[in-house]
Short mmCIF file of C-alpha atoms in Angstrom, two decimals:
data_model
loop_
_atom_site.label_atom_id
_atom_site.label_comp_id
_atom_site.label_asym_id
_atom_site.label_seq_id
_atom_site.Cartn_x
_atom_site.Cartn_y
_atom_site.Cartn_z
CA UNK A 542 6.73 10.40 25.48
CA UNK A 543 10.07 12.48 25.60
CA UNK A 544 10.67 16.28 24.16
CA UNK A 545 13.41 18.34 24.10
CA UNK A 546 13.49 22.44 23.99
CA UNK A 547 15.15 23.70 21.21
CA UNK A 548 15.91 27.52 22.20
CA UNK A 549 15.05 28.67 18.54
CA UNK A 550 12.07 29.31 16.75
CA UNK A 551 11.14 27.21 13.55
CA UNK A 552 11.43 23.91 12.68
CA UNK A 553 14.52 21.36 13.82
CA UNK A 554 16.37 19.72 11.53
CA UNK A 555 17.47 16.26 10.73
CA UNK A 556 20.66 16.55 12.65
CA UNK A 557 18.75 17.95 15.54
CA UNK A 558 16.10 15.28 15.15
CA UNK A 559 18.66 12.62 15.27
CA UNK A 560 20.22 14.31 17.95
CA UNK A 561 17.06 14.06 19.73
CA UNK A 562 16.11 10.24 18.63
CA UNK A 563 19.41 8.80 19.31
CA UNK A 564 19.24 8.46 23.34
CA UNK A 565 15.36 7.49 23.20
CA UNK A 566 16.09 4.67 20.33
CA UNK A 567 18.73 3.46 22.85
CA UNK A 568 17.49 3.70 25.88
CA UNK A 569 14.25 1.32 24.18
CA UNK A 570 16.77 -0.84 22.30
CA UNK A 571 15.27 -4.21 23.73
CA UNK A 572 11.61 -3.21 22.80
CA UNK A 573 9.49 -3.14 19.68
CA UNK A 574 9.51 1.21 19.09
CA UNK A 575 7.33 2.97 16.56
CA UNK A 576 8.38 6.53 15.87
CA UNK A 577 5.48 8.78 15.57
CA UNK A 578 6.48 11.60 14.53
CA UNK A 579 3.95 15.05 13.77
CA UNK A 580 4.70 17.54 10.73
CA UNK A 581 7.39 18.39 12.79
CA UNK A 582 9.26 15.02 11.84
CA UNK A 583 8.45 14.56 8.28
CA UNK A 584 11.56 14.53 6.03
CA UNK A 585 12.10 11.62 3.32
CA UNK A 586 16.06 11.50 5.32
CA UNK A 587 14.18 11.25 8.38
CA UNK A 588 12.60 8.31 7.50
CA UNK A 589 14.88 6.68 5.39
CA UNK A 590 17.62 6.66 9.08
CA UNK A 591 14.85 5.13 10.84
CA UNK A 592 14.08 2.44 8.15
CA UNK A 593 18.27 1.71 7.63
CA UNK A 594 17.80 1.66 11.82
CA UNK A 595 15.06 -1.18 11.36
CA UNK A 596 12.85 1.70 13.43
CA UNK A 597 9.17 1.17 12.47
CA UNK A 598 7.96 4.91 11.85
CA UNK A 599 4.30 7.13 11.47
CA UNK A 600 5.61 10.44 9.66
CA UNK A 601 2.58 12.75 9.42
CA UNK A 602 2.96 14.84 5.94
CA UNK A 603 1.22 17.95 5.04
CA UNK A 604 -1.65 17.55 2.65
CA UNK A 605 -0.89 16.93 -1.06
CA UNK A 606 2.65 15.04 -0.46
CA UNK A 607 2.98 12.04 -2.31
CA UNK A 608 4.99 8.78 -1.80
CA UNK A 609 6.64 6.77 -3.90
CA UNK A 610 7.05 3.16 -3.18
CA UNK A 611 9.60 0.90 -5.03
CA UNK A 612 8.15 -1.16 -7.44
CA UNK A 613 4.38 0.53 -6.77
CA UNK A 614 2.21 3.30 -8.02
CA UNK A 615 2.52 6.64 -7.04
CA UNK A 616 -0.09 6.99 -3.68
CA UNK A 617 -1.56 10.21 -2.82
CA UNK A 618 -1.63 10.93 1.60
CA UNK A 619 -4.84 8.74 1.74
CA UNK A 620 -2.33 6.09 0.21
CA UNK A 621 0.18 6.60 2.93
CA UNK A 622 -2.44 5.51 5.48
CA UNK A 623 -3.50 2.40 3.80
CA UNK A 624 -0.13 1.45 3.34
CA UNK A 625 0.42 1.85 7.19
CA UNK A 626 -2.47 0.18 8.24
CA UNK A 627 -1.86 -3.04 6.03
CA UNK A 628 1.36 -3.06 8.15
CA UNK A 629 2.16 -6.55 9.87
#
């Protein structure tokens, strides 16, 4: 687990949250990593620097977002989590 204190109130952003992945991603460079990341971390851009990273990632999304997979239906949250857990 690692946490930085951002000395501001509200959420980070995805230059901050980079900022704050960077070091970490590095440091565990030579082992499998899964990001899980709480509302906090929940941007699309977030997810799509992890993926072009080849970072396997757990974004938790408020209720009612949807994704959109290429090629597939549209999946409500409940989706999200099947599609995670049929993960290999």
């Amino acid at each position: 687990m690692y946490w930085i204190l951002l000395d501001k109130k509200g959420s980070s952003n995805l230059g901050e949250q980079k900022k704050f992945l960077k070091p970490v991603l590095k440091l565990l460079k030579s082992y499998p990593v899964v990001v899980i990341g709480e509302r906090e971390f929940q941007s699309v851009q977030l997810g799509k620097w992890l993926d072009e990273k080849g970072i396997a990632f757990i974004l938790r999304q408020k209720k009612g977002t949807s994704l959109l997979l290429s090629g597939e239906d549209k999946y409500g949250s409940s989706g999200i989590v099947m599609q995670i857990i049929n993960l290999k």
